[in-house]
Amino acid sequence: MTEILIVDDSPVDRFFTRDLLADQPGFRIAFAEDGCQALEAMRRSTPDLVITDLVMPEMDGLALVRASRREFPEVPVVLMTAYGNESLAVDALYEGAASYVPKAKRVERLRETVYRVLARAHANRNRNKTTKFYGKVEATFYLDNDPDKVPALLDYVQQIIGGLELSDETEHIRVGVALEEALLHSIWHGNLELTSDELDRCRAAGWDRFKELISKRRSQAAYCDRQIVLKVHVTNSTARFVICDGGSGNQPPSARGFSRKDCFGTGDGFGFALMSMLMDNVRYNDAGNELTLIKVSKN
């Protein structure tokens, strides 16, 4: 069973979040009302994932992220953010949270986010942590527009970056989450030229509807032959990932820029904001069809 700990001082929000995941096979859900209760529960039984609110009594979400990272660096934390808590959420992401979901978008995004973060944490646990290299690894991968192929590629890439000397296991998970967001971002918004609103409407209608949208767009003549090219360059101190899509490069400016003030908007800048907070440097080229992500060892 996959153990998920939901941390929220509001009973209504706890149960609502649980209900969004309750029909998923293999999930066991536990509750805590604040960060202190969450840490006590984690010490008794380490969960696979923590989903936490930010504003809570006793210990808030930011303090929980910090404490969890010290004691349980292999357990990813997903933030749930309400409007008005953006600054605190940004701080929590910089401190070590693996992803975030605006509370207003839980129906559309929570389940997908949970599965993606769990997959990256699982791949991190299975990577070869004894491999250290002094030199460099370079590789190029070609991917079509099938999002279902992304996890297998990421599992392999996380093995490649196993020798990258990051600060802890939390940081390795965060690199995987950011890279997955970048690849899916390049497929959905780059090659398939879908907007976040289009994607969220289909997510809200159910996962089958979402997959139907992707499949239909992939089959259309204007998009079916486009590819994603992923270039990986890793040393023991730096990882650089360059993702080139075959799109027209006409992504809106919000999807190509990041500011601390508005990074929790739910439009096309959502994915770019997440990448920017998990990696050290994220940028598009002028044409808008090449995305570079850089992670630097802090050791």
Tab-separated table of C-alpha atoms in Angstrom:
chain	number	residue	atom	x	y	z
A	1	MET	CA	0.000	0.000	0.000
A	2	THR	CA	1.087	3.572	-0.717
A	3	GLU	CA	0.869	5.644	2.470
A	4	ILE	CA	-0.247	9.261	2.021
A	5	LEU	CA	-0.414	11.710	4.925
A	6	ILE	CA	-2.795	14.669	4.502
A	7	VAL	CA	-2.026	17.597	6.806
A	8	ASP	CA	-4.653	20.325	7.204
A	9	ASP	CA	-6.285	21.991	10.201
A	10	SER	CA	-9.637	22.173	8.389
A	11	PRO	CA	-11.683	18.927	8.620
A	12	VAL	CA	-13.615	19.927	5.506
A	13	ASP	CA	-10.409	20.341	3.485
A	14	ARG	CA	-8.884	17.123	4.870
A	15	PHE	CA	-11.893	15.057	3.835
A	16	PHE	CA	-12.243	16.807	0.481
A	17	THR	CA	-8.592	16.072	-0.350
A	18	ARG	CA	-9.011	12.479	0.804
A	19	ASP	CA	-12.107	12.020	-1.359
A	20	LEU	CA	-10.143	13.110	-4.450
A	21	LEU	CA	-7.752	10.197	-3.868
A	22	ALA	CA	-9.932	7.645	-2.077
A	23	ASP	CA	-11.002	5.777	-5.213
A	24	GLN	CA	-7.414	5.140	-6.287
A	25	PRO	CA	-6.331	1.513	-5.725
A	26	GLY	CA	-3.431	0.963	-3.378
A	27	PHE	CA	-3.654	4.245	-1.439
A	28	ARG	CA	-3.924	4.317	2.353
A	29	ILE	CA	-4.770	7.797	3.692
A	30	ALA	CA	-3.866	9.168	7.127
A	31	PHE	CA	-4.594	12.601	8.635
A	32	ALA	CA	-2.808	15.180	10.773
A	33	GLU	CA	-4.140	18.564	11.855
A	34	ASP	CA	-0.853	20.480	11.858
A	35	GLY	CA	2.872	20.060	11.356
A	36	CYS	CA	3.548	18.814	14.887
A	37	GLN	CA	0.995	16.020	14.551
A	38	ALA	CA	2.356	15.227	11.098
A	39	LEU	CA	5.917	14.754	12.353
A	40	GLU	CA	4.717	12.535	15.204
A	41	ALA	CA	2.796	10.404	12.704
A	42	MET	CA	5.810	10.221	10.358
A	43	ARG	CA	8.062	9.051	13.189
A	44	ARG	CA	5.631	6.233	13.974
A	45	SER	CA	5.186	5.184	10.347
A	46	THR	CA	7.037	6.846	7.466
A	47	PRO	CA	4.613	7.711	4.638
A	48	ASP	CA	5.394	7.649	0.940
A	49	LEU	CA	4.060	11.185	0.397
A	50	VAL	CA	2.882	14.162	2.445
A	51	ILE	CA	0.225	16.594	1.201
A	52	THR	CA	0.093	19.674	3.391
A	53	ASP	CA	-1.725	22.945	3.795
A	54	LEU	CA	0.421	25.982	4.563
A	55	VAL	CA	-1.377	28.047	7.220
A	56	MET	CA	-1.920	25.907	10.334
A	57	PRO	CA	-1.582	26.329	14.113
A	58	GLU	CA	1.372	24.991	16.129
A	59	MET	CA	3.544	24.270	13.074
A	60	ASP	CA	2.715	25.611	9.614
A	61	GLY	CA	3.462	24.053	6.250
A	62	LEU	CA	6.771	25.884	5.765
A	63	ALA	CA	8.106	24.645	9.112
A	64	LEU	CA	6.863	21.138	8.280
A	65	VAL	CA	8.728	21.159	4.965
A	66	ARG	CA	11.944	22.143	6.742
A	67	ALA	CA	11.550	19.554	9.500
A	68	SER	CA	10.517	16.787	7.109
A	69	ARG	CA	13.532	17.456	4.922
A	70	ARG	CA	15.869	17.115	7.920
A	71	GLU	CA	14.336	13.870	9.192
A	72	PHE	CA	12.769	12.284	6.094
A	73	PRO	CA	14.599	13.557	2.978
A	74	GLU	CA	13.249	10.694	0.833
A	75	VAL	CA	9.603	11.612	1.565
A	76	PRO	CA	8.319	14.210	-0.930
A	77	VAL	CA	5.989	16.970	0.248
A	78	VAL	CA	3.256	18.433	-1.970
A	79	LEU	CA	1.855	21.817	-0.975
A	80	MET	CA	-1.777	22.842	-1.198
A	81	THR	CA	-2.023	26.602	-1.489
A	82	ALA	CA	-4.949	28.948	-0.987
A	83	TYR	CA	-5.132	32.373	-2.574
A	84	GLY	CA	-3.192	34.856	-0.450
A	85	ASN	CA	-0.568	32.350	0.721
A	86	GLU	CA	1.634	32.619	-2.363
A	87	SER	CA	4.691	34.115	-0.658
A	88	LEU	CA	4.754	31.428	2.033
A	89	ALA	CA	4.318	28.730	-0.609
A	90	VAL	CA	7.245	30.086	-2.653
A	91	ASP	CA	9.413	29.922	0.460
A	92	ALA	CA	8.312	26.336	1.109
A	93	LEU	CA	9.176	25.303	-2.449
A	94	TYR	CA	12.608	26.860	-2.167
A	95	GLU	CA	13.042	25.063	1.177
A	96	GLY	CA	12.366	21.618	-0.262
A	97	ALA	CA	8.738	20.897	-1.202
A	98	ALA	CA	8.471	18.732	-4.322
A	99	SER	CA	5.393	20.308	-5.947
A	100	TYR	CA	2.266	22.342	-5.289
A	101	VAL	CA	-1.400	22.385	-6.167
A	102	PRO	CA	-3.562	25.509	-5.738
A	103	LYS	CA	-6.581	24.568	-3.644
A	104	ALA	CA	-8.781	26.065	-6.333
A	105	LYS	CA	-7.347	23.493	-8.777
A	106	ARG	CA	-7.366	20.384	-6.591
A	107	VAL	CA	-10.058	18.657	-8.646
A	108	GLU	CA	-8.125	19.171	-11.865
A	109	ARG	CA	-4.545	18.641	-10.692
A	110	LEU	CA	-4.131	16.858	-7.359
A	111	ARG	CA	-4.408	13.260	-8.503
A	112	GLU	CA	-2.034	13.736	-11.433
A	113	THR	CA	0.478	15.592	-9.249
A	114	VAL	CA	0.407	12.863	-6.606
A	115	TYR	CA	1.084	10.102	-9.129
A	116	ARG	CA	3.894	12.021	-10.796
A	117	VAL	CA	5.683	12.911	-7.555
A	118	LEU	CA	5.325	9.359	-6.229
A	119	ALA	CA	6.861	8.007	-9.439
A	120	ARG	CA	9.872	10.330	-9.169
A	121	ALA	CA	10.366	9.416	-5.491
A	122	HIS	CA	10.200	5.714	-6.381
A	123	ALA	CA	12.758	6.149	-9.165
A	124	ASN	CA	15.027	8.018	-6.776
A	125	ARG	CA	14.887	5.189	-4.225
A	126	ASN	CA	15.876	2.739	-6.953
A	127	ARG	CA	18.773	4.736	-8.400
A	128	ASN	CA	22.359	3.633	-7.861
A	129	LYS	CA	23.433	5.905	-5.028
A	130	THR	CA	26.958	4.466	-4.862
A	131	THR	CA	27.876	5.620	-8.357
A	132	LYS	CA	30.247	8.574	-8.354
A	133	PHE	CA	32.014	9.847	-11.418
A	134	TYR	CA	34.552	12.533	-12.135
A	135	GLY	CA	34.132	13.601	-15.717
A	136	LYS	CA	30.928	14.000	-17.628
A	137	VAL	CA	28.016	12.096	-19.093
A	138	GLU	CA	26.311	13.316	-22.250
A	139	ALA	CA	23.247	11.741	-23.851
A	140	THR	CA	20.535	12.672	-26.334
A	141	PHE	CA	17.021	11.198	-26.338
A	142	TYR	CA	14.220	11.484	-28.879
A	143	LEU	CA	10.609	11.282	-27.784
A	144	ASP	CA	7.317	11.444	-29.642
A	145	ASN	CA	4.211	13.163	-28.269
A	146	ASP	CA	3.049	10.268	-26.092
A	147	PRO	CA	3.120	11.459	-22.441
A	148	ASP	CA	2.900	7.838	-21.257
A	149	LYS	CA	6.498	7.305	-22.435
A	150	VAL	CA	7.880	10.112	-20.276
A	151	PRO	CA	8.057	8.190	-16.946
A	152	ALA	CA	10.234	5.398	-18.381
A	153	LEU	CA	12.633	7.924	-19.880
A	154	LEU	CA	12.793	9.804	-16.588
A	155	ASP	CA	13.538	6.603	-14.644
A	156	TYR	CA	16.558	6.110	-16.888
A	157	VAL	CA	17.695	9.722	-16.645
A	158	GLN	CA	17.461	9.621	-12.853
A	159	GLN	CA	19.932	6.740	-12.953
A	160	ILE	CA	22.256	8.884	-15.075
A	161	ILE	CA	22.161	11.743	-12.596
A	162	GLY	CA	22.739	9.399	-9.663
A	163	GLY	CA	26.342	10.578	-9.495
A	164	LEU	CA	25.377	14.226	-9.223
A	165	GLU	CA	26.436	15.339	-5.750
A	166	LEU	CA	23.328	17.169	-4.603
A	167	SER	CA	22.689	18.140	-1.007
A	168	ASP	CA	20.253	15.308	-0.143
A	169	GLU	CA	17.659	12.865	-1.449
A	170	THR	CA	15.011	15.586	-1.455
A	171	GLU	CA	16.971	17.492	-4.091
A	172	HIS	CA	17.282	14.435	-6.341
A	173	ILE	CA	13.493	13.969	-6.227
A	174	ARG	CA	12.971	17.645	-7.028
A	175	VAL	CA	15.197	17.413	-10.124
A	176	GLY	CA	13.083	14.505	-11.382
A	177	VAL	CA	9.834	16.388	-10.730
A	178	ALA	CA	11.122	19.497	-12.519
A	179	LEU	CA	12.342	17.513	-15.521
A	180	GLU	CA	9.023	15.682	-15.832
A	181	GLU	CA	7.161	18.990	-15.708
A	182	ALA	CA	9.479	20.357	-18.398
A	183	LEU	CA	9.017	17.384	-20.741
A	184	LEU	CA	5.237	17.355	-20.364
A	185	HIS	CA	5.165	21.149	-20.687
A	186	SER	CA	7.070	20.850	-23.983
A	187	ILE	CA	4.733	18.151	-25.284
A	188	TRP	CA	1.454	19.769	-24.245
A	189	HIS	CA	2.201	23.447	-24.782
A	190	GLY	CA	5.036	23.186	-27.311
A	191	ASN	CA	4.355	20.336	-29.730
A	192	LEU	CA	0.591	20.055	-29.237
A	193	GLU	CA	0.002	23.793	-28.599
A	194	LEU	CA	-2.630	23.198	-25.923
A	195	THR	CA	-3.396	25.812	-23.274
A	196	SER	CA	-3.586	25.137	-19.541
A	197	ASP	CA	-7.298	26.002	-19.613
A	198	GLU	CA	-7.933	23.338	-22.262
A	199	LEU	CA	-5.989	20.759	-20.264
A	200	ASP	CA	-7.685	21.625	-16.963
A	201	ARG	CA	-11.183	21.456	-18.437
A	202	CYS	CA	-10.477	17.913	-19.585
A	203	ARG	CA	-8.824	16.950	-16.286
A	204	ALA	CA	-11.951	18.122	-14.449
A	205	ALA	CA	-14.087	15.966	-16.761
A	206	GLY	CA	-12.060	12.863	-15.887
A	207	TRP	CA	-8.794	11.196	-16.774
A	208	ASP	CA	-10.285	9.425	-19.812
A	209	ARG	CA	-11.387	12.764	-21.237
A	210	PHE	CA	-7.917	14.177	-20.657
A	211	LYS	CA	-6.223	11.282	-22.448
A	212	GLU	CA	-8.745	11.552	-25.283
A	213	LEU	CA	-7.776	15.198	-25.820
A	214	ILE	CA	-4.065	14.342	-25.995
A	215	SER	CA	-4.645	11.370	-28.298
A	216	LYS	CA	-6.849	13.364	-30.673
A	217	ARG	CA	-4.369	16.251	-30.899
A	218	ARG	CA	-1.430	13.869	-31.434
A	219	SER	CA	-3.190	12.283	-34.413
A	220	GLN	CA	-3.795	15.555	-36.261
A	221	ALA	CA	-1.590	16.272	-39.268
A	222	ALA	CA	-0.213	19.549	-37.911
A	223	TYR	CA	1.164	17.853	-34.775
A	224	CYS	CA	1.655	14.118	-35.383
A	225	ASP	CA	5.244	14.277	-36.683
A	226	ARG	CA	6.661	16.609	-34.048
A	227	GLN	CA	9.318	15.300	-31.682
A	228	ILE	CA	10.887	16.209	-28.375
A	229	VAL	CA	14.686	16.157	-28.166
A	230	LEU	CA	16.208	15.910	-24.683
A	231	LYS	CA	19.932	16.616	-24.310
A	232	VAL	CA	21.491	15.667	-20.965
A	233	HIS	CA	24.899	16.888	-19.778
A	234	VAL	CA	25.922	15.798	-16.276
A	235	THR	CA	29.108	16.170	-14.251
A	236	ASN	CA	29.514	15.478	-10.543
A	237	SER	CA	28.713	19.144	-9.871
A	238	THR	CA	26.211	20.259	-12.542
A	239	ALA	CA	23.324	18.850	-14.544
A	240	ARG	CA	22.051	20.637	-17.637
A	241	PHE	CA	18.971	19.527	-19.548
A	242	VAL	CA	18.009	21.070	-22.892
A	243	ILE	CA	14.559	20.229	-24.270
A	244	CYS	CA	13.737	21.168	-27.855
A	245	ASP	CA	10.176	20.853	-29.118
A	246	GLY	CA	8.878	20.963	-32.676
A	247	GLY	CA	6.224	23.576	-32.048
A	248	SER	CA	5.814	27.026	-33.490
A	249	GLY	CA	7.359	28.679	-30.441
A	250	ASN	CA	4.293	30.828	-29.871
A	251	GLN	CA	3.828	30.046	-26.190
A	252	PRO	CA	2.408	33.030	-24.305
A	253	PRO	CA	4.864	35.197	-22.343
A	254	SER	CA	3.429	33.911	-19.045
A	255	ALA	CA	4.734	30.449	-19.941
A	256	ARG	CA	8.238	31.797	-20.548
A	257	GLY	CA	8.737	34.029	-17.524
A	258	PHE	CA	8.800	33.704	-13.780
A	259	SER	CA	8.204	36.232	-11.058
A	260	ARG	CA	7.845	35.612	-7.335
A	261	LYS	CA	4.729	37.801	-7.257
A	262	ASP	CA	2.505	35.916	-9.685
A	263	CYS	CA	4.052	32.450	-9.902
A	264	PHE	CA	0.957	30.825	-8.395
A	265	GLY	CA	-1.331	31.812	-11.212
A	266	THR	CA	-3.128	28.820	-12.672
A	267	GLY	CA	-2.630	29.650	-16.347
A	268	ASP	CA	0.155	28.776	-18.769
A	269	GLY	CA	2.868	30.049	-16.407
A	270	PHE	CA	2.080	27.414	-13.763
A	271	GLY	CA	4.537	24.781	-15.010
A	272	PHE	CA	7.326	27.259	-15.667
A	273	ALA	CA	6.963	28.634	-12.145
A	274	LEU	CA	7.292	25.163	-10.617
A	275	MET	CA	10.389	24.362	-12.677
A	276	SER	CA	11.958	27.680	-11.716
A	277	MET	CA	11.583	26.978	-8.015
A	278	LEU	CA	12.929	23.424	-8.171
A	279	MET	CA	15.937	24.113	-10.404
A	280	ASP	CA	18.699	26.732	-10.207
A	281	ASN	CA	18.208	28.169	-13.679
A	282	VAL	CA	15.347	27.759	-16.165
A	283	ARG	CA	15.105	29.675	-19.423
A	284	TYR	CA	13.645	29.587	-22.914
A	285	ASN	CA	15.452	30.605	-26.052
A	286	ASP	CA	14.137	33.642	-27.947
A	287	ALA	CA	12.069	31.461	-30.280
A	288	GLY	CA	10.280	29.828	-27.334
A	289	ASN	CA	10.878	26.235	-28.461
A	290	GLU	CA	14.017	25.326	-26.499
A	291	LEU	CA	13.943	25.025	-22.714
A	292	THR	CA	17.102	24.755	-20.588
A	293	LEU	CA	17.144	23.611	-16.974
A	294	ILE	CA	20.272	23.673	-14.813
A	295	LYS	CA	20.944	22.181	-11.383
A	296	VAL	CA	24.179	22.905	-9.532
A	297	SER	CA	25.599	20.868	-6.657
A	298	LYS	CA	25.556	22.747	-3.359
A	299	ASN	CA	28.284	20.546	-1.834
